[in-house]
């Protein structure tokens, strides 16, 4: 233990030095407070001293994460990368470490349309605490969708971004309508991992889908290339205006997740997040994107804190971390 009053020495670790400084500054605050008659109580801890558990609502939902177990559930032969095992046990232990209670398992690209690992995870956790977003090819037998629905599946994912495939807008719009025809009877969500600029040509189709539509990872905005621009204006991002207008329309939702997959500087991402919350805080869900595939080992806490900062400022913590997800993923009260 660090002894107070002990002089700093080069041998002391940085952490120890920080602990001493922290303790000294706390003493200083306390003694100042004692001198000032109008400050009876010690200062409230600032938001960054509060733990995630203190800042987050109780019934939190992590709206996008993956369970991956290559030994039990072999990856697709086309898998672009081979991650380590991150099974349901690992998931639950991670989630509780960041005060997340309920999870939405999303089919990762490396499993293509084999949803076995995800369905096994849903069975393991049960519909009170989990939901799933699958991938499948068309046509599909609706009795299969019915069986998945019973396990907690509430959406289908169209993943363009991970594959890097060029998109023919006309064909993609038609594809979205075909998926909607399959999922609409079940009230599922259409989830798309597409670059934001595609929202410009796709917006008219999305608006008319007749199901909830959710974009992954802030909707994949890209840093404007215009280097003469001196101010930060999210509307300068291609597709952002369409995203906002879709949000206003009501059937479009945004995930705040995976900033490491978003090609924006910190200031710009800030501006995007704040404007989205400003327009429709009831259409934003938070997600950890665990296990952050291709970024494994990354510490997601600073990002959770950042989302909390945005949500606290916009007074919508309960919405972003809990109630919006329950609405989007059809979690009955
Ligand atoms: C769908 O699957 C069910 C149950 O497996 C089967 O009875 C039915 O014939 C299938 N329908 C079609 C159109 O393939
Ligand atoms: C997109 O697909 C449509 C329908 O298949 C086709 O008519 C059109 O030429 C394609 N556009 C481009 C730019 O490839
Ligand atoms: C990020 O955006 C910049 C500016 O548009 C671009 O030059 C760069 O290639 C992008 N990087 C990635 C990884 O997409
Ligand atoms: C770049 O940004 C500047 C300043 O906002 C603007 O005047 C100019 O028209 C933009 N150029 C392009 C190609 O968008």
Tab-separated table of C-alpha atoms and ligand atoms in Angstrom:
chain	number	residue	atom	x	y	z
A	1	UNK	CA	0.000	0.000	0.000
A	2	UNK	CA	1.040	3.557	-0.621
A	3	UNK	CA	1.921	5.418	2.569
A	4	UNK	CA	0.835	9.016	2.694
A	5	UNK	CA	3.648	11.450	3.233
A	6	UNK	CA	6.135	9.084	1.702
A	7	UNK	CA	8.266	11.008	-0.786
A	8	UNK	CA	8.017	10.260	-4.487
A	9	UNK	CA	10.864	8.080	-5.651
A	10	UNK	CA	11.802	7.002	-9.131
A	11	UNK	CA	11.244	3.426	-7.994
A	12	UNK	CA	7.556	4.059	-7.401
A	13	UNK	CA	5.393	2.968	-10.241
A	14	UNK	CA	3.375	5.467	-12.208
A	15	UNK	CA	0.244	3.918	-10.789
A	16	UNK	CA	1.468	4.442	-7.240
A	17	UNK	CA	2.302	8.050	-8.024
A	18	UNK	CA	-1.158	8.527	-9.420
A	19	UNK	CA	-2.701	6.977	-6.320
A	20	UNK	CA	-0.753	9.348	-4.087
A	21	UNK	CA	-1.750	12.364	-6.177
A	22	UNK	CA	-5.352	11.225	-6.178
A	23	UNK	CA	-5.372	10.808	-2.395
A	24	UNK	CA	-3.684	14.171	-1.831
A	25	UNK	CA	-6.119	15.969	-4.124
A	26	UNK	CA	-9.035	14.332	-2.336
A	27	UNK	CA	-7.633	15.540	1.016
A	28	UNK	CA	-7.252	19.038	-0.406
A	29	UNK	CA	-10.869	19.041	-1.599
A	30	UNK	CA	-12.094	17.761	1.741
A	31	UNK	CA	-10.164	20.335	3.737
A	32	UNK	CA	-11.400	23.142	1.463
A	33	UNK	CA	-14.933	21.889	1.907
A	34	UNK	CA	-14.454	21.904	5.652
A	35	UNK	CA	-13.359	25.541	5.586
A	36	UNK	CA	-16.301	26.707	3.491
A	37	UNK	CA	-19.529	26.933	5.507
A	38	UNK	CA	-21.765	26.728	2.411
A	39	UNK	CA	-20.248	23.451	1.281
A	40	UNK	CA	-21.371	21.010	3.910
A	41	UNK	CA	-21.109	17.945	1.710
A	42	UNK	CA	-18.096	16.719	-0.183
A	43	UNK	CA	-18.357	17.469	-3.907
A	44	UNK	CA	-20.435	15.037	-5.932
A	45	UNK	CA	-18.230	12.707	-7.899
A	46	UNK	CA	-17.897	13.813	-11.518
A	47	UNK	CA	-19.369	11.528	-14.136
A	48	UNK	CA	-16.007	9.962	-14.884
A	49	UNK	CA	-15.572	8.876	-11.308
A	50	UNK	CA	-18.921	7.113	-11.390
A	51	UNK	CA	-18.856	3.488	-12.398
A	52	UNK	CA	-20.713	2.128	-15.403
A	53	UNK	CA	-23.117	0.382	-13.042
A	54	UNK	CA	-23.898	3.709	-11.398
A	55	UNK	CA	-24.475	5.466	-14.709
A	56	UNK	CA	-26.362	2.785	-16.624
A	57	UNK	CA	-29.996	1.795	-16.168
A	58	UNK	CA	-30.663	-1.563	-14.563
A	59	UNK	CA	-32.281	-3.349	-17.482
A	60	UNK	CA	-29.584	-2.678	-20.081
A	61	UNK	CA	-29.584	-4.133	-23.587
A	62	UNK	CA	-26.470	-4.666	-25.692
A	63	UNK	CA	-28.034	-4.548	-29.149
A	64	UNK	CA	-25.191	-6.042	-31.180
A	65	UNK	CA	-22.684	-8.690	-30.177
A	66	UNK	CA	-21.590	-12.081	-31.455
A	67	UNK	CA	-21.103	-15.575	-30.108
A	68	UNK	CA	-18.381	-17.438	-31.958
A	69	UNK	CA	-17.232	-20.965	-31.231
A	70	UNK	CA	-15.225	-22.347	-34.166
A	71	UNK	CA	-14.664	-25.732	-32.469
A	72	UNK	CA	-18.359	-26.484	-31.884
A	73	UNK	CA	-19.729	-24.514	-34.822
A	74	UNK	CA	-17.340	-24.478	-37.797
A	75	UNK	CA	-16.908	-21.193	-39.631
A	76	UNK	CA	-17.961	-20.675	-43.220
A	77	UNK	CA	-15.266	-21.839	-45.671
A	78	UNK	CA	-15.343	-18.265	-47.000
A	79	UNK	CA	-14.684	-16.697	-43.593
A	80	UNK	CA	-12.467	-13.652	-44.082
A	81	UNK	CA	-10.794	-14.204	-40.697
A	82	UNK	CA	-10.625	-16.835	-37.965
A	83	UNK	CA	-11.337	-15.492	-34.489
A	84	UNK	CA	-10.742	-17.247	-31.189
A	85	UNK	CA	-13.573	-18.890	-29.314
A	86	UNK	CA	-15.990	-16.391	-27.790
A	87	UNK	CA	-18.848	-18.545	-26.599
A	88	UNK	CA	-21.911	-17.783	-24.518
A	89	UNK	CA	-19.998	-18.306	-21.280
A	90	UNK	CA	-17.373	-15.749	-22.310
A	91	UNK	CA	-20.139	-13.437	-23.518
A	92	UNK	CA	-22.064	-13.465	-20.251
A	93	UNK	CA	-18.918	-12.845	-18.282
A	94	UNK	CA	-17.939	-9.931	-20.542
A	95	UNK	CA	-21.425	-8.435	-20.513
A	96	UNK	CA	-21.667	-8.465	-16.735
A	97	UNK	CA	-18.223	-6.857	-16.528
A	98	UNK	CA	-19.642	-3.814	-18.347
A	99	UNK	CA	-23.041	-3.838	-16.610
A	100	UNK	CA	-24.921	-5.150	-19.630
A	101	UNK	CA	-27.763	-7.468	-18.733
A	102	UNK	CA	-29.481	-8.515	-21.956
A	103	UNK	CA	-28.000	-9.189	-25.368
A	104	UNK	CA	-28.840	-9.233	-29.045
A	105	UNK	CA	-26.742	-11.827	-30.855
A	106	UNK	CA	-26.046	-10.840	-34.423
A	107	UNK	CA	-24.984	-13.284	-37.101
A	108	UNK	CA	-21.351	-12.500	-37.991
A	109	UNK	CA	-20.160	-12.662	-41.601
A	110	UNK	CA	-17.789	-15.531	-40.796
A	111	UNK	CA	-20.759	-17.869	-40.236
A	112	UNK	CA	-22.456	-16.768	-43.486
A	113	UNK	CA	-26.004	-18.185	-43.322
A	114	UNK	CA	-25.309	-20.962	-40.796
A	115	UNK	CA	-26.995	-19.548	-37.688
A	116	UNK	CA	-26.316	-22.614	-35.478
A	117	UNK	CA	-24.023	-20.871	-32.998
A	118	UNK	CA	-26.444	-17.979	-32.604
A	119	UNK	CA	-29.487	-20.224	-32.158
A	120	UNK	CA	-27.576	-22.299	-29.615
A	121	UNK	CA	-26.808	-19.075	-27.756
A	122	UNK	CA	-30.465	-18.049	-27.759
A	123	UNK	CA	-31.427	-21.446	-26.345
A	124	UNK	CA	-28.767	-21.061	-23.685
A	125	UNK	CA	-29.856	-17.645	-22.493
A	126	UNK	CA	-33.581	-17.720	-23.169
A	127	UNK	CA	-35.971	-15.130	-24.613
A	128	UNK	CA	-36.154	-13.019	-21.451
A	129	UNK	CA	-32.532	-12.000	-21.806
A	130	UNK	CA	-31.688	-12.394	-25.466
A	131	UNK	CA	-32.702	-11.698	-29.026
A	132	UNK	CA	-31.139	-12.728	-32.328
A	133	UNK	CA	-30.570	-11.275	-35.778
A	134	UNK	CA	-29.904	-13.996	-38.362
A	135	UNK	CA	-28.757	-14.198	-41.942
A	136	UNK	CA	-30.407	-16.448	-44.488
A	137	UNK	CA	-30.781	-16.840	-48.219
A	138	UNK	CA	-34.048	-16.502	-50.064
A	139	UNK	CA	-36.360	-18.220	-50.599
A	140	UNK	CA	-36.877	-19.506	-47.075
A	141	UNK	CA	-39.533	-21.769	-45.610
A	142	UNK	CA	-41.538	-19.655	-43.198
A	143	UNK	CA	-41.874	-22.562	-40.771
A	144	UNK	CA	-38.114	-22.158	-40.252
A	145	UNK	CA	-38.579	-18.478	-39.469
A	146	UNK	CA	-41.403	-19.423	-37.116
A	147	UNK	CA	-39.106	-21.795	-35.211
A	148	UNK	CA	-36.390	-19.146	-34.988
A	149	UNK	CA	-38.938	-16.578	-33.861
A	150	UNK	CA	-39.882	-18.837	-30.967
A	151	UNK	CA	-36.226	-18.858	-29.891
A	152	UNK	CA	-36.019	-15.053	-29.928
A	153	UNK	CA	-34.911	-14.137	-33.440
A	154	UNK	CA	-36.320	-10.724	-34.330
A	155	UNK	CA	-34.369	-9.627	-37.376
A	156	UNK	CA	-32.394	-10.405	-40.502
A	157	UNK	CA	-29.077	-8.838	-41.382
A	158	UNK	CA	-27.944	-7.761	-44.814
A	159	UNK	CA	-24.209	-7.327	-44.673
A	160	UNK	CA	-22.680	-5.403	-47.524
A	161	UNK	CA	-19.925	-3.644	-45.662
A	162	UNK	CA	-18.045	-6.711	-44.342
A	163	UNK	CA	-17.864	-8.318	-47.762
A	164	UNK	CA	-16.775	-5.108	-49.471
A	165	UNK	CA	-18.934	-6.017	-52.472
A	166	UNK	CA	-19.987	-3.232	-54.806
A	167	UNK	CA	-23.693	-2.544	-54.521
A	168	UNK	CA	-26.108	-2.150	-57.374
A	169	UNK	CA	-28.700	0.112	-55.774
A	170	UNK	CA	-31.601	-1.129	-57.898
A	171	UNK	CA	-30.809	-4.734	-57.080
A	172	UNK	CA	-30.220	-4.034	-53.395
A	173	UNK	CA	-33.527	-2.199	-53.092
A	174	UNK	CA	-35.279	-5.181	-54.682
A	175	UNK	CA	-33.448	-7.531	-52.324
A	176	UNK	CA	-34.579	-5.521	-49.297
A	177	UNK	CA	-38.188	-5.792	-50.450
A	178	UNK	CA	-37.840	-9.555	-50.886
A	179	UNK	CA	-36.500	-9.949	-47.351
A	180	UNK	CA	-39.249	-7.742	-46.028
A	181	UNK	CA	-41.836	-9.989	-47.679
A	182	UNK	CA	-40.357	-12.918	-45.730
A	183	UNK	CA	-39.992	-11.221	-42.326
A	184	UNK	CA	-42.949	-8.880	-42.195
A	185	UNK	CA	-45.426	-11.570	-41.018
A	186	UNK	CA	-43.180	-12.019	-37.960
A	187	UNK	CA	-42.704	-8.309	-37.259
A	188	UNK	CA	-38.942	-8.611	-37.603
A	189	UNK	CA	-36.392	-5.871	-38.169
A	190	UNK	CA	-34.339	-5.441	-41.342
A	191	UNK	CA	-30.769	-4.685	-40.311
A	192	UNK	CA	-28.228	-3.393	-42.799
A	193	UNK	CA	-24.489	-3.010	-42.617
A	194	UNK	CA	-24.063	-0.599	-45.506
A	195	UNK	CA	-22.036	2.554	-46.108
A	196	UNK	CA	-23.926	5.754	-45.306
A	197	UNK	CA	-23.704	7.203	-48.798
A	198	UNK	CA	-26.041	4.424	-49.973
A	199	UNK	CA	-28.826	5.919	-47.853
A	200	UNK	CA	-29.203	8.702	-50.446
A	201	UNK	CA	-30.393	6.442	-53.265
A	202	UNK	CA	-32.017	3.870	-50.919
A	203	UNK	CA	-34.022	6.261	-48.723
A	204	UNK	CA	-37.244	6.173	-50.789
A	205	UNK	CA	-37.238	2.349	-50.639
A	206	UNK	CA	-36.377	2.223	-46.924
A	207	UNK	CA	-39.136	4.661	-46.062
A	208	UNK	CA	-41.704	2.384	-47.705
A	209	UNK	CA	-40.462	-0.959	-46.339
A	210	UNK	CA	-43.213	-1.296	-43.775
A	211	UNK	CA	-40.824	-2.794	-41.184
A	212	UNK	CA	-38.300	-1.323	-38.787
A	213	UNK	CA	-34.923	-0.735	-40.425
A	214	UNK	CA	-31.722	-0.468	-38.392
A	215	UNK	CA	-28.261	0.587	-39.544
A	216	UNK	CA	-25.157	-0.856	-37.909
A	217	UNK	CA	-22.312	1.132	-36.405
A	218	UNK	CA	-23.581	4.730	-36.684
A	219	UNK	CA	-24.729	3.946	-40.221
A	220	UNK	CA	-21.134	3.813	-41.469
A	221	UNK	CA	-20.460	7.492	-42.135
A	222	UNK	CA	-17.248	8.375	-43.967
A	223	UNK	CA	-15.078	11.407	-43.384
A	224	UNK	CA	-15.791	14.056	-46.053
A	225	UNK	CA	-12.916	14.341	-48.457
A	226	UNK	CA	-13.369	18.091	-48.846
A	227	UNK	CA	-10.241	19.346	-47.102
A	228	UNK	CA	-11.122	23.014	-47.566
A	229	UNK	CA	-13.956	22.620	-45.086
A	230	UNK	CA	-12.981	24.205	-41.791
A	231	UNK	CA	-16.040	23.502	-39.649
A	232	UNK	CA	-17.485	20.231	-38.464
A	233	UNK	CA	-20.847	19.704	-40.086
A	234	UNK	CA	-22.304	16.178	-40.010
A	235	UNK	CA	-24.581	17.123	-42.899
A	236	UNK	CA	-21.450	17.341	-45.066
A	237	UNK	CA	-21.150	13.546	-44.696
A	238	UNK	CA	-22.642	11.842	-47.703
A	239	UNK	CA	-25.924	10.189	-46.738
A	240	UNK	CA	-26.252	11.883	-43.333
A	241	UNK	CA	-29.113	14.114	-44.463
A	242	UNK	CA	-30.940	11.010	-45.677
A	243	UNK	CA	-30.306	9.249	-42.372
A	244	UNK	CA	-31.799	12.183	-40.487
A	245	UNK	CA	-34.827	12.340	-42.740
A	246	UNK	CA	-35.304	8.570	-42.369
A	247	UNK	CA	-35.056	8.907	-38.579
A	248	UNK	CA	-37.719	11.574	-38.692
A	249	UNK	CA	-39.865	9.178	-40.718
A	250	UNK	CA	-39.863	6.833	-37.733
A	251	UNK	CA	-39.042	3.366	-39.125
A	252	UNK	CA	-35.254	3.836	-39.108
A	253	UNK	CA	-32.987	3.174	-36.151
A	254	UNK	CA	-29.260	3.691	-35.521
A	255	UNK	CA	-26.859	1.602	-33.487
A	256	UNK	CA	-24.231	3.437	-31.514
A	257	UNK	CA	-21.492	0.830	-31.792
A	258	UNK	CA	-18.014	-0.049	-33.061
A	259	UNK	CA	-16.443	3.420	-33.428
A	260	UNK	CA	-13.301	1.539	-34.516
A	261	UNK	CA	-15.180	0.491	-37.664
A	262	UNK	CA	-16.214	4.061	-38.422
A	263	UNK	CA	-14.000	6.182	-40.619
A	264	UNK	CA	-14.486	9.471	-38.786
A	265	UNK	CA	-12.320	11.527	-36.481
A	266	UNK	CA	-13.449	11.905	-32.877
A	267	UNK	CA	-14.887	15.398	-33.368
A	268	UNK	CA	-16.913	14.336	-36.361
A	269	UNK	CA	-18.288	11.231	-34.671
A	270	UNK	CA	-19.273	13.446	-31.744
A	271	UNK	CA	-21.179	15.718	-34.095
A	272	UNK	CA	-22.917	12.758	-35.762
A	273	UNK	CA	-23.947	11.187	-32.449
A	274	UNK	CA	-25.211	14.449	-30.961
A	275	UNK	CA	-27.252	15.385	-34.000
A	276	UNK	CA	-28.816	11.916	-34.200
A	277	UNK	CA	-29.787	12.082	-30.513
A	278	UNK	CA	-31.016	15.616	-30.985
A	279	UNK	CA	-33.358	14.502	-33.785
A	280	UNK	CA	-34.622	11.110	-32.565
A	281	UNK	CA	-33.198	9.901	-29.245
A	282	UNK	CA	-35.968	7.301	-29.317
A	283	UNK	CA	-34.407	5.648	-32.374
A	284	UNK	CA	-30.917	4.922	-31.023
A	285	UNK	CA	-29.700	1.686	-29.456
A	286	UNK	CA	-26.345	1.052	-27.855
A	287	UNK	CA	-24.141	-1.970	-28.620
A	288	UNK	CA	-20.725	-3.264	-27.591
A	289	UNK	CA	-20.019	-5.203	-30.803
A	290	UNK	CA	-18.226	-7.736	-28.563
A	291	UNK	CA	-15.871	-9.511	-29.187
A	292	UNK	CA	-14.922	-6.636	-31.512
A	293	UNK	CA	-13.771	-9.088	-34.190
A	294	UNK	CA	-10.504	-8.062	-35.824
A	295	UNK	CA	-10.055	-5.675	-32.872
A	296	UNK	CA	-10.046	-8.372	-30.167
A	297	UNK	CA	-8.812	-7.289	-26.766
A	298	UNK	CA	-9.970	-3.719	-27.291
A	299	UNK	CA	-11.298	-2.037	-24.129
A	300	UNK	CA	-14.857	-0.940	-24.907
A	301	UNK	CA	-15.385	0.921	-21.621
A	302	UNK	CA	-14.223	4.319	-22.877
A	303	UNK	CA	-16.757	4.048	-25.699
A	304	UNK	CA	-19.565	3.128	-23.287
A	305	UNK	CA	-18.609	6.170	-21.223
A	306	UNK	CA	-18.649	8.327	-24.334
A	307	UNK	CA	-22.130	7.093	-25.255
A	308	UNK	CA	-23.187	7.805	-21.686
A	309	UNK	CA	-21.784	11.323	-21.967
A	310	UNK	CA	-23.813	11.934	-25.130
A	311	UNK	CA	-26.949	10.350	-23.699
A	312	UNK	CA	-26.678	12.164	-20.354
A	313	UNK	CA	-26.279	15.461	-22.185
A	314	UNK	CA	-29.379	14.690	-24.276
A	315	UNK	CA	-31.178	13.292	-21.235
A	316	UNK	CA	-31.921	9.926	-22.847
A	317	UNK	CA	-29.810	7.318	-21.011
A	318	UNK	CA	-32.782	5.091	-20.244
A	319	UNK	CA	-33.858	5.211	-23.899
A	320	UNK	CA	-30.478	4.514	-25.503
A	321	UNK	CA	-29.430	1.745	-23.137
A	322	UNK	CA	-32.750	0.106	-22.368
A	323	UNK	CA	-36.210	1.118	-23.537
A	324	UNK	CA	-35.424	1.728	-27.225
A	325	UNK	CA	-33.909	-1.743	-27.514
A	326	UNK	CA	-36.937	-3.329	-25.863
A	327	UNK	CA	-39.141	-1.623	-28.391
A	328	UNK	CA	-36.971	-2.432	-31.422
A	329	UNK	CA	-36.401	-6.086	-30.440
A	330	UNK	CA	-39.990	-6.603	-29.296
A	331	UNK	CA	-39.271	-7.381	-25.686
A	332	UNK	CA	-42.624	-7.653	-23.997
A	333	UNK	CA	-42.952	-6.002	-20.629
B	1	LIG	C1	-41.758	-26.022	-44.874
B	1	LIG	O1	-41.297	-26.826	-43.831
B	1	LIG	C2	-42.302	-27.628	-43.249
B	1	LIG	C3	-41.747	-28.258	-41.984
B	1	LIG	O2	-40.421	-28.615	-42.149
B	1	LIG	C4	-42.764	-28.625	-44.285
B	1	LIG	O3	-43.799	-29.450	-43.752
B	1	LIG	C5	-43.313	-27.877	-45.504
B	1	LIG	O4	-43.649	-28.783	-46.529
B	1	LIG	C6	-42.285	-26.867	-46.026
B	1	LIG	N1	-42.906	-26.036	-47.041
B	1	LIG	C7	-42.327	-25.808	-48.213
B	1	LIG	C8	-43.088	-24.901	-49.142
B	1	LIG	O5	-41.242	-26.274	-48.534
B	2	LIG	C1	-28.150	-2.664	-61.720
B	2	LIG	O1	-29.003	-3.757	-61.881
B	2	LIG	C2	-30.059	-3.534	-62.804
B	2	LIG	C3	-30.986	-4.728	-62.728
B	2	LIG	O2	-30.271	-5.924	-62.687
B	2	LIG	C4	-29.440	-3.332	-64.185
B	2	LIG	O3	-30.472	-3.108	-65.130
B	2	LIG	C5	-28.508	-2.148	-64.142
B	2	LIG	O4	-27.827	-2.007	-65.365
B	2	LIG	C6	-27.468	-2.296	-63.027
B	2	LIG	N1	-26.758	-1.050	-62.884
B	2	LIG	C7	-25.454	-0.998	-62.875
B	2	LIG	C8	-24.868	0.360	-62.686
B	2	LIG	O5	-24.738	-1.994	-62.974
B	3	LIG	C1	-11.424	7.039	-44.645
B	3	LIG	O1	-11.837	8.239	-45.287
B	3	LIG	C2	-10.813	8.900	-45.996
B	3	LIG	C3	-11.397	10.198	-46.512
B	3	LIG	O2	-12.572	9.948	-47.211
B	3	LIG	C4	-10.301	8.003	-47.097
B	3	LIG	O3	-9.245	8.629	-47.784
B	3	LIG	C5	-9.837	6.682	-46.495
B	3	LIG	O4	-9.457	5.791	-47.507
B	3	LIG	C6	-10.916	6.049	-45.657
B	3	LIG	N1	-10.391	4.889	-44.984
B	3	LIG	C7	-11.087	3.766	-44.876
B	3	LIG	C8	-10.444	2.678	-44.092
B	3	LIG	O5	-12.197	3.638	-45.358
B	4	LIG	C1	-15.793	22.207	-49.814
B	4	LIG	O1	-16.137	22.973	-48.683
B	4	LIG	C2	-16.144	24.375	-48.928
B	4	LIG	C3	-16.359	25.081	-47.593
B	4	LIG	O2	-17.466	24.534	-46.905
B	4	LIG	C4	-17.208	24.680	-49.963
B	4	LIG	O3	-17.219	26.060	-50.244
B	4	LIG	C5	-16.934	23.890	-51.244
B	4	LIG	O4	-17.970	24.068	-52.163
B	4	LIG	C6	-16.791	22.414	-50.938
B	4	LIG	N1	-16.336	21.699	-52.134
B	4	LIG	C7	-16.976	20.611	-52.561
B	4	LIG	C8	-16.381	19.985	-53.774
B	4	LIG	O5	-17.940	20.130	-52.005
